[in-house]
mmCIF file of C-alpha atoms in Angstrom:
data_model
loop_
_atom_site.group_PDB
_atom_site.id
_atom_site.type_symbol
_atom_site.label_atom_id
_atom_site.label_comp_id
_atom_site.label_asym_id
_atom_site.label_seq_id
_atom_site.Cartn_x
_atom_site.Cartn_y
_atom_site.Cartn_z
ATOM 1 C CA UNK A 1 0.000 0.000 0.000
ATOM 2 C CA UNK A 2 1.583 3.164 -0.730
ATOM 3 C CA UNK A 3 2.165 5.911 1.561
ATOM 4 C CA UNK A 4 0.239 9.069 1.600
ATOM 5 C CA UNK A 5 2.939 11.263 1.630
ATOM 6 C CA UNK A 6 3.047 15.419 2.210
ATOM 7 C CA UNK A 7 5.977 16.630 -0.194
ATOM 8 C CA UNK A 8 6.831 20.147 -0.608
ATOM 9 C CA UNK A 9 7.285 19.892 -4.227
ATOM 10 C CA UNK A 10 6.024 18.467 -7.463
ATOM 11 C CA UNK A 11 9.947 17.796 -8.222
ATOM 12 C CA UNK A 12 9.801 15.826 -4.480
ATOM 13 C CA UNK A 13 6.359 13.829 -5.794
ATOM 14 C CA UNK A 14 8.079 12.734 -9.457
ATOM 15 C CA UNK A 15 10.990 11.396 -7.324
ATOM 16 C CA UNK A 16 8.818 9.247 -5.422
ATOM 17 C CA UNK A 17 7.360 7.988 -7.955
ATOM 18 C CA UNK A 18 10.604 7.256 -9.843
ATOM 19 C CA UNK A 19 12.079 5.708 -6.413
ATOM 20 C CA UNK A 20 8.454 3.334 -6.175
ATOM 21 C CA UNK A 21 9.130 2.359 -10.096
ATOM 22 C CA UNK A 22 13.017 1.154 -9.559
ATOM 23 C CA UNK A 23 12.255 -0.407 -6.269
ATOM 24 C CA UNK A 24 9.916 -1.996 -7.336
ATOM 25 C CA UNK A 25 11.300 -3.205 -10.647
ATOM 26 C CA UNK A 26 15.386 -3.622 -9.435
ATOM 27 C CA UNK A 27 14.275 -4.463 -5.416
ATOM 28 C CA UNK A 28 11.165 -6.208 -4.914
ATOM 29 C CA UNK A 29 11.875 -8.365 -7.723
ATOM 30 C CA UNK A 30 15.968 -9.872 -6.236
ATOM 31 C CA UNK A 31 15.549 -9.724 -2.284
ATOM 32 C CA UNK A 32 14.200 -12.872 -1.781
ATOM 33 C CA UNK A 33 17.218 -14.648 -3.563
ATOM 34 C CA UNK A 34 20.112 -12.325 -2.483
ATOM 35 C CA UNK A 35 19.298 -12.690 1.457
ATOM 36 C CA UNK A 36 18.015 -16.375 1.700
ATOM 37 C CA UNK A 37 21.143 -18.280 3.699
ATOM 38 C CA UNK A 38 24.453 -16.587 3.504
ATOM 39 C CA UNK A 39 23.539 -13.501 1.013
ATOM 40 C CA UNK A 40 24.520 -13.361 -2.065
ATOM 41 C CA UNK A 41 25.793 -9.707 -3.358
ATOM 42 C CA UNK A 42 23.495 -8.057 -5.776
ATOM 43 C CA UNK A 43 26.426 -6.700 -8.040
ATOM 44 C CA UNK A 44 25.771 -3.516 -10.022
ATOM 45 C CA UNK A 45 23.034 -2.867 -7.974
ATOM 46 C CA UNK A 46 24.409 0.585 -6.656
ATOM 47 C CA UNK A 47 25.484 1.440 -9.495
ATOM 48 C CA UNK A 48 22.287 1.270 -10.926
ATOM 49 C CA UNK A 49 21.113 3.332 -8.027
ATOM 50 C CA UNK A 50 23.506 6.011 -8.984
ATOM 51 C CA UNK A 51 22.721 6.376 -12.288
ATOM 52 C CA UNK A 52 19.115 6.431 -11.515
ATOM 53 C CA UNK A 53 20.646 9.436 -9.083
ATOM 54 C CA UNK A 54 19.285 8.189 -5.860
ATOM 55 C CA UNK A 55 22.488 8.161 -3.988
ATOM 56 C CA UNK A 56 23.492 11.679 -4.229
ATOM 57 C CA UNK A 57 20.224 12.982 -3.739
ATOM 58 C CA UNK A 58 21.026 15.464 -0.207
ATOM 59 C CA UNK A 59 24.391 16.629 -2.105
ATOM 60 C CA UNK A 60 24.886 19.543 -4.357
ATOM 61 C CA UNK A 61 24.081 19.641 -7.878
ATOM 62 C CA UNK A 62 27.397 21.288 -8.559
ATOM 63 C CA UNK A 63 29.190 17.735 -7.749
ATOM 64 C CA UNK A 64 26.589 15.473 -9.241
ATOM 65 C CA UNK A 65 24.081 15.350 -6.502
ATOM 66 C CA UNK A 66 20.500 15.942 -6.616
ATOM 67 C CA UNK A 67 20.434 18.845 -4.086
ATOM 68 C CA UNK A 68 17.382 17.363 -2.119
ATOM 69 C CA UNK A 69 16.652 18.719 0.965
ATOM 70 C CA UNK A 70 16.959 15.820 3.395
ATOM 71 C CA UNK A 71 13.214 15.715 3.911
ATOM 72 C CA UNK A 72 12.752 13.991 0.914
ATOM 73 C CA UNK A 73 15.924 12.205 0.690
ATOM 74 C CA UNK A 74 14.731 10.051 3.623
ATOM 75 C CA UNK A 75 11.407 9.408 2.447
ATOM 76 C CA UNK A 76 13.501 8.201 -0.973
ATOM 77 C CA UNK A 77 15.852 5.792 1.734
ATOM 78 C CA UNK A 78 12.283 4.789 3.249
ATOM 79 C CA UNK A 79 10.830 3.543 -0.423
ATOM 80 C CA UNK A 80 14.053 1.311 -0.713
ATOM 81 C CA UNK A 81 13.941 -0.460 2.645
ATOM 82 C CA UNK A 82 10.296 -1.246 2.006
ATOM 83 C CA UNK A 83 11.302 -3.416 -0.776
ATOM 84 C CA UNK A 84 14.685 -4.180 0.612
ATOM 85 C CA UNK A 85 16.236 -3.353 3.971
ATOM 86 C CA UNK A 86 19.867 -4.341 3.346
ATOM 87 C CA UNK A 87 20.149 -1.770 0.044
ATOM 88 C CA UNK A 88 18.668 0.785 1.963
ATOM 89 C CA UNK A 89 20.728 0.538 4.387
ATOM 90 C CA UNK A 90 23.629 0.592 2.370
ATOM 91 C CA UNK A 91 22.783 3.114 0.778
ATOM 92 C CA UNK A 92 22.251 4.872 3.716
ATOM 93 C CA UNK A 93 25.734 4.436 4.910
ATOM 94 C CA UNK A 94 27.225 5.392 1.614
ATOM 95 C CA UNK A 95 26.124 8.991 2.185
ATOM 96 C CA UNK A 96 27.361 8.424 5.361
ATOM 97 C CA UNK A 97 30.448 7.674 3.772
ATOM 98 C CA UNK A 98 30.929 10.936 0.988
ATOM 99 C CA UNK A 99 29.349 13.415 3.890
ATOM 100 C CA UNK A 100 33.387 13.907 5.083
ATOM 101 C CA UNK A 101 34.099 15.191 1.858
ATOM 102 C CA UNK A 102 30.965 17.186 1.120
ATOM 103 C CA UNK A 103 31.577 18.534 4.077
ATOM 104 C CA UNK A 104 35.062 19.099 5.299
ATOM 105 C CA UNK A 105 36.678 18.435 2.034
ATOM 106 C CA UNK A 106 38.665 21.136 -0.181
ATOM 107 C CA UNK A 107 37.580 22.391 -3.109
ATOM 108 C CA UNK A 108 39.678 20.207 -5.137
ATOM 109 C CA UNK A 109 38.875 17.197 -3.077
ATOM 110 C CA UNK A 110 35.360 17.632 -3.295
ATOM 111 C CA UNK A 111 35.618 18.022 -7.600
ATOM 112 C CA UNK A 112 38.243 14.868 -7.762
ATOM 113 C CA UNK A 113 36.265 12.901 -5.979
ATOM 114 C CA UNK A 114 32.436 14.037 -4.998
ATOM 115 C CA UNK A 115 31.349 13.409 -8.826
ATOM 116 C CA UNK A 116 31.602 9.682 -8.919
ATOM 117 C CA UNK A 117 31.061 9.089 -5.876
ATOM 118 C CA UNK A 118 27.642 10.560 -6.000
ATOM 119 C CA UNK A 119 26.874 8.607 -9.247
ATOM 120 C CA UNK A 120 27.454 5.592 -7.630
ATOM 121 C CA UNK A 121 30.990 5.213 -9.632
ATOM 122 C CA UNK A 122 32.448 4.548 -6.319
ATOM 123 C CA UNK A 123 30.538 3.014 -3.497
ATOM 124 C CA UNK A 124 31.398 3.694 0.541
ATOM 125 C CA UNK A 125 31.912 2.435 3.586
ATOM 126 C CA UNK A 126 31.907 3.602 6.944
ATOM 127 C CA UNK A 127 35.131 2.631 8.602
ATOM 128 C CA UNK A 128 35.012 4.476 12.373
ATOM 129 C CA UNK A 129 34.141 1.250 15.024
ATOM 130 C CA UNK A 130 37.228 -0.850 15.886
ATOM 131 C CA UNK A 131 37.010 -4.360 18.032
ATOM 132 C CA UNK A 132 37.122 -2.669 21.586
ATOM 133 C CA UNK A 133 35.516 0.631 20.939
ATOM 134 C CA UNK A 134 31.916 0.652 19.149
ATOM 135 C CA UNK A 135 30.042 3.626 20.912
ATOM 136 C CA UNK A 136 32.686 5.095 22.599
ATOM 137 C CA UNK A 137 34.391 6.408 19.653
ATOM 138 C CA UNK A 138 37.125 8.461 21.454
ATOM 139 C CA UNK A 139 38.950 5.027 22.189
ATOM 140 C CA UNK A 140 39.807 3.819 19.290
ATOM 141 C CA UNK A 141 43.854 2.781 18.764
ATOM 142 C CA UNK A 142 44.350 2.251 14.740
ATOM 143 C CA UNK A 143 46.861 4.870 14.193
ATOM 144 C CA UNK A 144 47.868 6.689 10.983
ATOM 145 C CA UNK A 145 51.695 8.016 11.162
ATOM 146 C CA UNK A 146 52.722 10.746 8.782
ATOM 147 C CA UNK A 147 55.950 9.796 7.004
ATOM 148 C CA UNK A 148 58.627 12.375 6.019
ATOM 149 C CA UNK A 149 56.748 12.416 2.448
ATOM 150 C CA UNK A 150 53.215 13.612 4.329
ATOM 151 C CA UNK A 151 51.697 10.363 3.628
ATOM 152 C CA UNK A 152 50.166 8.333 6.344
ATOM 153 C CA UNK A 153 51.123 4.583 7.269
ATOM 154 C CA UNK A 154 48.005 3.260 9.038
ATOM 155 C CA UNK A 155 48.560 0.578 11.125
ATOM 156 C CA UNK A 156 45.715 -0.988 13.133
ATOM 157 C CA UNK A 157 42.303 -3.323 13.469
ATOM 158 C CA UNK A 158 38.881 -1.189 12.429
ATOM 159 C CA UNK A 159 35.224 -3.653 13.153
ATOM 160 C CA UNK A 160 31.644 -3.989 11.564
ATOM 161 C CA UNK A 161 32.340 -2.181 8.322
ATOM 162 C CA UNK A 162 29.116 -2.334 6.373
ATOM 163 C CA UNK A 163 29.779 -2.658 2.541
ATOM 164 C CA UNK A 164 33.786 -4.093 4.087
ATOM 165 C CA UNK A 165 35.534 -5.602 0.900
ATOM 166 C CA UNK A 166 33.687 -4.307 -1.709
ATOM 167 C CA UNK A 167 33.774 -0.494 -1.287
ATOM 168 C CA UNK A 168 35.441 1.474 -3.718
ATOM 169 C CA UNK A 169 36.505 3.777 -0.782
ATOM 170 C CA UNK A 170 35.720 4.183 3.115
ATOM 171 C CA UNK A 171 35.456 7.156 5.035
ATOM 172 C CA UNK A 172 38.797 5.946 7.780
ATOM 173 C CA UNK A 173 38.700 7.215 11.330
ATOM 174 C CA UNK A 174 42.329 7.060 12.598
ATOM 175 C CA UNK A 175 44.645 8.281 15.129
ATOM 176 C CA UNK A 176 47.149 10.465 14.987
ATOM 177 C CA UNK A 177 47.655 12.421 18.462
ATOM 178 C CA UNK A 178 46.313 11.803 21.926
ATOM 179 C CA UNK A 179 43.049 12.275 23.184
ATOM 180 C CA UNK A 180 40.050 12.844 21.731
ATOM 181 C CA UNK A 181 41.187 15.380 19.681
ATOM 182 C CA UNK A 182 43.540 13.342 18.383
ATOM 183 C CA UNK A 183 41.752 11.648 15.552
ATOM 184 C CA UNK A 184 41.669 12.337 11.709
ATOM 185 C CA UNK A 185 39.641 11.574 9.154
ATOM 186 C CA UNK A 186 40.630 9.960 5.840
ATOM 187 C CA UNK A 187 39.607 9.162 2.636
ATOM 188 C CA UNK A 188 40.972 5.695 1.658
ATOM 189 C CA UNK A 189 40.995 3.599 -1.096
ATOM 190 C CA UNK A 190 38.915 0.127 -0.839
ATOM 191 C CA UNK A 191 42.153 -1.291 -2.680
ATOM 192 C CA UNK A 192 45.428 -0.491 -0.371
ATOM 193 C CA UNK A 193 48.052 -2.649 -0.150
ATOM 194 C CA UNK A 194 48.771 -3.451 3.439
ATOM 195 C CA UNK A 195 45.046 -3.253 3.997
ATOM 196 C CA UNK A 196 42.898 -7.126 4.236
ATOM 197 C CA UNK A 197 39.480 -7.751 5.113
ATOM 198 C CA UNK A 198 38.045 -10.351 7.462
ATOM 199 C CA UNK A 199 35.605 -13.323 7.021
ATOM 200 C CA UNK A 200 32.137 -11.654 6.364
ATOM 201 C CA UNK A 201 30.536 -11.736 9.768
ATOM 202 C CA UNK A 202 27.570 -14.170 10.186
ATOM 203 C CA UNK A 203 24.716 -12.040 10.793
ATOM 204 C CA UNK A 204 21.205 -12.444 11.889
ATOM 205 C CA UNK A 205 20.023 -10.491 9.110
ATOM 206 C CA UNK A 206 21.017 -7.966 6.244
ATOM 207 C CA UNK A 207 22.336 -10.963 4.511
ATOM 208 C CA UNK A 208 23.004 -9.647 1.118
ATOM 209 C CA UNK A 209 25.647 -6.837 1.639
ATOM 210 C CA UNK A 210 29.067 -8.369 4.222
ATOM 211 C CA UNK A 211 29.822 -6.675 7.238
ATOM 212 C CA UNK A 212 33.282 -7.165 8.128
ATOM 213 C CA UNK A 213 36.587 -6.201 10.306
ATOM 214 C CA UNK A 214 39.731 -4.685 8.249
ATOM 215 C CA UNK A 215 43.391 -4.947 9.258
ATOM 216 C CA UNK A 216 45.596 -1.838 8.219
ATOM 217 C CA UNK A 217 49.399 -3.548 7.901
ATOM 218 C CA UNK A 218 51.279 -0.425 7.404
ATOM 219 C CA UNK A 219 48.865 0.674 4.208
ATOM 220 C CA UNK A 220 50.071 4.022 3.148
ATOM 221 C CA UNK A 221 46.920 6.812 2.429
ATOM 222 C CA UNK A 222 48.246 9.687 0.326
ATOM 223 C CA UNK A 223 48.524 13.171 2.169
ATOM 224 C CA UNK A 224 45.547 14.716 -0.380
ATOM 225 C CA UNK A 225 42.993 11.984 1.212
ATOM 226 C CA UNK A 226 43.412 13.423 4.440
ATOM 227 C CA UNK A 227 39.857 15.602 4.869
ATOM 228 C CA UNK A 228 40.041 18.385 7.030
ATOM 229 C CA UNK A 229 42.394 18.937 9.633
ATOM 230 C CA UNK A 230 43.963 16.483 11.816
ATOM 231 C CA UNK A 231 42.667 16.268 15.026
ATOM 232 C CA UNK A 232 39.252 17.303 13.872
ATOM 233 C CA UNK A 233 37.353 13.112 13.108
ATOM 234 C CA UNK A 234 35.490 13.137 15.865
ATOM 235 C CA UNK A 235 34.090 16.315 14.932
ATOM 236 C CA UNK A 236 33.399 15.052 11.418
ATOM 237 C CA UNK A 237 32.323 11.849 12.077
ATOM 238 C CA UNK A 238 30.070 12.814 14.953
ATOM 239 C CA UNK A 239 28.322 15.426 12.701
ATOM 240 C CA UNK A 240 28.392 12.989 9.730
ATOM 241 C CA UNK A 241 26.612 10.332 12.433
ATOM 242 C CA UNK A 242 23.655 12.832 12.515
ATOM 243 C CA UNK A 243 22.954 12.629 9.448
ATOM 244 C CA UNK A 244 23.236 9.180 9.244
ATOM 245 C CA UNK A 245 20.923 8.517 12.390
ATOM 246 C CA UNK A 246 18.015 9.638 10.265
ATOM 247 C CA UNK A 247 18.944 7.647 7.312
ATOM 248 C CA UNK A 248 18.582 4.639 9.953
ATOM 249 C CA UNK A 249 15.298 6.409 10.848
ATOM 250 C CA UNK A 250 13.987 6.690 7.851
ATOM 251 C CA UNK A 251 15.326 2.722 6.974
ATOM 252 C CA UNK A 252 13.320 1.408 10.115
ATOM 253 C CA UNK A 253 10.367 3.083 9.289
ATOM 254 C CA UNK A 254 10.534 1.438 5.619
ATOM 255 C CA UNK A 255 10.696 -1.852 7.099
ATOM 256 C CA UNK A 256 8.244 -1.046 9.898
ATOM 257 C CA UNK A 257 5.560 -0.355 6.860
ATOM 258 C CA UNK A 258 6.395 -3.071 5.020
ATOM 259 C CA UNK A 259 5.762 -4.963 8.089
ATOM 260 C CA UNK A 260 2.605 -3.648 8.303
ATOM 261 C CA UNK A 261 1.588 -3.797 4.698
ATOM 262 C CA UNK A 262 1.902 -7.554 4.905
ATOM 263 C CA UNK A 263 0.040 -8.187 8.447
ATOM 264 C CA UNK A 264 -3.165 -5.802 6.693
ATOM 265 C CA UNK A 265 -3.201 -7.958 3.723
ATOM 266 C CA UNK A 266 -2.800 -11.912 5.267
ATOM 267 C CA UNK A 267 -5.643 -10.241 8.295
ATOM 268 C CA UNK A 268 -7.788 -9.383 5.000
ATOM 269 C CA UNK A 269 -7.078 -12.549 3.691
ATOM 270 C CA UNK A 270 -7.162 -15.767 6.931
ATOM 271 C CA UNK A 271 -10.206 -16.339 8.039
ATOM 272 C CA UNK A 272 -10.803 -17.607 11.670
ATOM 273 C CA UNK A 273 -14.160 -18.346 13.314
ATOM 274 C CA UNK A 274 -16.440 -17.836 10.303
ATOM 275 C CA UNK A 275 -15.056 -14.511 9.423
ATOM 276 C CA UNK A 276 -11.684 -12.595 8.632
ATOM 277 C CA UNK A 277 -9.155 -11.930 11.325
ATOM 278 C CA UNK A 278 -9.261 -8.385 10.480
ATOM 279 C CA UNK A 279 -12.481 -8.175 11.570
ATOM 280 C CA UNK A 280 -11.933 -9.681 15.357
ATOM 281 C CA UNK A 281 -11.431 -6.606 17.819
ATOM 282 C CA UNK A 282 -8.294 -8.296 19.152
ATOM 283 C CA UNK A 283 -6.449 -8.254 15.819
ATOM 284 C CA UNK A 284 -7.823 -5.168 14.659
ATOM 285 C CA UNK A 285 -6.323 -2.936 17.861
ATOM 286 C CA UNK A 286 -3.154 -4.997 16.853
ATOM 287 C CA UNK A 287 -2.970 -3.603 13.607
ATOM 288 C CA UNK A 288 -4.197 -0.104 14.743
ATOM 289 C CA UNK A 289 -1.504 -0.161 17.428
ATOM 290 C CA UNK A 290 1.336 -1.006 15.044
ATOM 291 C CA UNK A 291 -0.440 1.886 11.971
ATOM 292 C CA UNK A 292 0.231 4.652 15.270
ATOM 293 C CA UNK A 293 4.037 3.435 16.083
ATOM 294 C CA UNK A 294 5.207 3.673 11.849
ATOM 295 C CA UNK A 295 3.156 6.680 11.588
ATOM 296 C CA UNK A 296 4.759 8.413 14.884
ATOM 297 C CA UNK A 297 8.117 7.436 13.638
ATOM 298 C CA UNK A 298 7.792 9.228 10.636
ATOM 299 C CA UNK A 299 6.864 11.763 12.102
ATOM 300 C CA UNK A 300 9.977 12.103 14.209
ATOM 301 C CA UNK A 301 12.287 11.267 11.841
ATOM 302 C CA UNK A 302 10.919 14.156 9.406
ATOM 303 C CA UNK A 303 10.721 17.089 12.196
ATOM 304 C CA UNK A 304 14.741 16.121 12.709
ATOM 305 C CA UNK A 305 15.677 16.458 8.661
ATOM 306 C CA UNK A 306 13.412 19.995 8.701
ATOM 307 C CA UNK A 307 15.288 20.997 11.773
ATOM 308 C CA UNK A 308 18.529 20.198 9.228
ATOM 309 C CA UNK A 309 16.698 21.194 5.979
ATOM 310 C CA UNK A 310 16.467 24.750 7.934
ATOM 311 C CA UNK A 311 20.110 24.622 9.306
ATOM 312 C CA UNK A 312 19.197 24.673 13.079
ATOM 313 C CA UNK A 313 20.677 22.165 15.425
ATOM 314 C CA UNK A 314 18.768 18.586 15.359
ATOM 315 C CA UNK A 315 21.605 16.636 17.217
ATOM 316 C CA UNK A 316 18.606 15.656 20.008
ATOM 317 C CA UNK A 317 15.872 14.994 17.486
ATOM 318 C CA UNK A 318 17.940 12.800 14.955
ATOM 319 C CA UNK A 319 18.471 10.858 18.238
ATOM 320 C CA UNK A 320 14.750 10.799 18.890
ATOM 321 C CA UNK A 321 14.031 9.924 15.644
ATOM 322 C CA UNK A 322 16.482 6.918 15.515
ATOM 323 C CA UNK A 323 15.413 5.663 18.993
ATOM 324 C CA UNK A 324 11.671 5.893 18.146
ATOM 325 C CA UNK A 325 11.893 4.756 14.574
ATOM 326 C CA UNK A 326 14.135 1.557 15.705
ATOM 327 C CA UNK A 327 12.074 0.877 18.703
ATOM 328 C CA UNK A 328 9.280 1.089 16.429
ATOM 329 C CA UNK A 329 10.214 -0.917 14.040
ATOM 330 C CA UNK A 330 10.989 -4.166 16.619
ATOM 331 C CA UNK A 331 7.565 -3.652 18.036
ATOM 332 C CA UNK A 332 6.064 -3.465 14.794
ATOM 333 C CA UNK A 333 7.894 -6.724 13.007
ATOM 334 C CA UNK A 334 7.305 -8.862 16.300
ATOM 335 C CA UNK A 335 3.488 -7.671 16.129
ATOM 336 C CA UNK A 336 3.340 -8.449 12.884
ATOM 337 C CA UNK A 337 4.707 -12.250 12.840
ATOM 338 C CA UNK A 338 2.478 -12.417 15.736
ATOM 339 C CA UNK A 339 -0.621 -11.356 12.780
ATOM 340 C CA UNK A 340 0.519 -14.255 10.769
ATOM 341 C CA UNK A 341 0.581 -16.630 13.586
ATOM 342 C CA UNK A 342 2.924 -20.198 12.856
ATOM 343 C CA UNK A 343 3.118 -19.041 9.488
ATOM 344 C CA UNK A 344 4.941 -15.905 10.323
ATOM 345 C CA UNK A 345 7.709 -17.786 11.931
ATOM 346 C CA UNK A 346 7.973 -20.096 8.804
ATOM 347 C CA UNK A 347 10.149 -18.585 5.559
ATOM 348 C CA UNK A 348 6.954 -18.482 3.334
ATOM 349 C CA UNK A 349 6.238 -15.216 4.498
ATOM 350 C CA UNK A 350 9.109 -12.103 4.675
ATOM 351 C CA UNK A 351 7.852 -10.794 7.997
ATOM 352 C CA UNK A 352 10.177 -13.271 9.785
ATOM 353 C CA UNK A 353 13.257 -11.454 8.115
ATOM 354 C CA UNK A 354 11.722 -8.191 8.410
ATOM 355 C CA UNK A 355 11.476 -9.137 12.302
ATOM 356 C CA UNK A 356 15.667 -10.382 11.756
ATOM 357 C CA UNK A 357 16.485 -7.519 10.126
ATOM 358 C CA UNK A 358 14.724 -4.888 12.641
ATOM 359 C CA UNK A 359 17.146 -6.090 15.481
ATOM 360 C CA UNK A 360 20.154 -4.543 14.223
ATOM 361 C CA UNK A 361 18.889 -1.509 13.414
ATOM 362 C CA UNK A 362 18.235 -1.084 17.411
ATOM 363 C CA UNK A 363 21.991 -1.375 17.260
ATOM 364 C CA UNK A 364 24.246 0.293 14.762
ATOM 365 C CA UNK A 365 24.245 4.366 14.243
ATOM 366 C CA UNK A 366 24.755 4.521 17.993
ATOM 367 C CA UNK A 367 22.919 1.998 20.232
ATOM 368 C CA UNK A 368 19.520 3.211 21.504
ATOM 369 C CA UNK A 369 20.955 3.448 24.502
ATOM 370 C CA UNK A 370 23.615 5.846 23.651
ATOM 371 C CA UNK A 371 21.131 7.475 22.095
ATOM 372 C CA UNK A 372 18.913 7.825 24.949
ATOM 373 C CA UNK A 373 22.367 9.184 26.801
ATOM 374 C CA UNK A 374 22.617 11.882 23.857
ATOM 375 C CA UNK A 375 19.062 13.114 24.327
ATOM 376 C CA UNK A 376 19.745 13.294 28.396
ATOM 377 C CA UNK A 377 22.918 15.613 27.352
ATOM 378 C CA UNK A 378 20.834 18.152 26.341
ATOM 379 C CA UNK A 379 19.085 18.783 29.317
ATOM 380 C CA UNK A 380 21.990 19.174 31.714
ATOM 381 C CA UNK A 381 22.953 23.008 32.073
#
């Protein structure tokens, strides 16, 4: 069922439409074969996204993007992870990945690179979490030492990269002083030599796309690829994990209406007791109940990117958004293989893997608990 959706323009509606029409046709159509067992990639896929220019949508026109405000650029991510949560997801984290350089690049960095990265030429990954430090960020060891040429020799273990082994670049989080302003940002290649990637973890869900740790063995990242200044990561990859909170937002919500979609039409379809399920009080506050938790979520999610659309501070609401939506979207898949009874917890039905897949999303971008310690941040004085 599609979403009645307020967009601000006509320009925002005919992207919605376009987004519906390729997910449809290049989503709906593979995810039941890519994320049965252990995944299987869906090669070209992203680029395919690119060209259809859906994954430079929030960037400037000037580079290639499709200078969306991010108000509709999330409601484009929450199309795609109605069809299929693992590419939306991904794609997700690939603006994740060029929002260093949009951001905190050079001029020159941002015209070498921002083009094809932004038309899906090269893909990203997120490289910040390492083995012992996941949400506290600040602790991280993998060190990048600047030679007497002003390149860097990284040395080091980074964890859970999404997209890890087949990005053509990743947005590196290394350190180079003390302290927690002693981190710096790069921009490295996915091919480095001194760099390996691990055994794709085995994961409860998002099968399709590999998550996996990388080892830095003295890899050597050329001076230019250093964005901003040194010292300054945390500052760009806190600000970039704003941004990407609400594209995890706007992800859950995707999959939370998807959930829902399916639990409306088996409830208008089983029959129990002479009549349809939909029609027993019980089942119908069930469905009501999980309509009010994807529409709330929304709701939060798009107040945070018009807070950012309007270039006030939404730091607290993208952490709303992406505890509500998340939280949201657990409730709603366990409700909804709850709708479908035994057969929800059989593989003849997607709601099981939408319930799989709804777990993580609880978890990466920041646990909802450090999100919940975010929000409480912002009332001390």
């Amino acid at each position: 069922m599609a979403v009645d959706r307020l967009l601000p323009t006509d320009e925002a509606r005919a992207l919605i439409e376009l987004t519906r029409e390729v997910a449809d046709k290049e989503l709906a159509t593979r995810v039941d074969d890519h994320e049965r067992g252990d995944g299987m990639y869906p090669e070209g896929l992203f680029h395919t996204l690119g060209e259809t220019g859906l994954l430079g949508l929030p960037y400037p026109e000037e580079y290639g993007g499709g200078a969306q405000p991010y108000e509709v650029y999330l409601q484009v991510l929450e199309e795609l992870a109605a069809r299929w949560a693992t590419v939306a997801v991904t794609t997700s984290v690939h603006g994740l990945a060029c929002f260093p350089v949009a951001t905190f690049g050079t001029e020159s960095q941002k015209q070498e690179w921002l083009p094809r990265m932004l038309a899906g030429e090269l893909v990203g990954g997120y490289s910040l979490s390492e083995p012992h430090a996941g949400s506290d960020a600040a602790a991280l060891r993998c060190r990048a030492e600047q030679g007497e040429d002003g390149n860097y020799r990284i040395t080091g273990e980074k964890a859970w990269i999404t997209h890890g082994g087949k990005a053509d670049f990743y947005a590196l989080f290394a350190r180079t002083g003390e302290g927690s302003r002693g981190v710096t940002c790069f921009l490295a290649p996915g091919q480095t030599e001194g760099l390996t990637f691990g055994r794709p973890e085995e994961k409860m869900g998002l099968h399709a796309v590999p998550t996996t740790s990388a080892t830095w063995d003295g890899g050597v990242i050329e001076a230019d690829r250093r964005i901003g200044d040194e010292g300054q990561g945390l500052q760009i990859a806190f600000a970039a994990l704003d941004s990407g909170r609400l594209g995890i937002a706007a992800c859950a919500v995707g999959l939370a209406q998807a959930a829902l979609d399916a639990a409306v039409e088996y409830a208008n379809e089983r029959q129990a007791f002479g009549k349809r399920i939909v029609d027993h009080q019980g089942l119908g506050f069930v469905l009501a109940d999980m309509a009010a938790a994807v529409d709330s979520a929304r709701a939060t999610y798009l107040d945070a990117a018009r807070r950012k659309d309007a270039g006030v501070p939404y730091s607290r609401q993208a952490s709303v958004a992406k505890l509500v939506a998340t939280d949201a979207a657990m409730k709603v898949t366990t409700d909804a293989v709850q709708v479908f009874g035994g057969a929800g917890y059989t593989r003849d039905f997607p709601v099981e893997r939408y319930m799989r897949e709804a777990k993580i999303m609880q978890i990466f971008e920041g646990t909802n608990q450090i999100q919940r310690l975010v929000i409480s941040r912002h009332f001390a004085h």
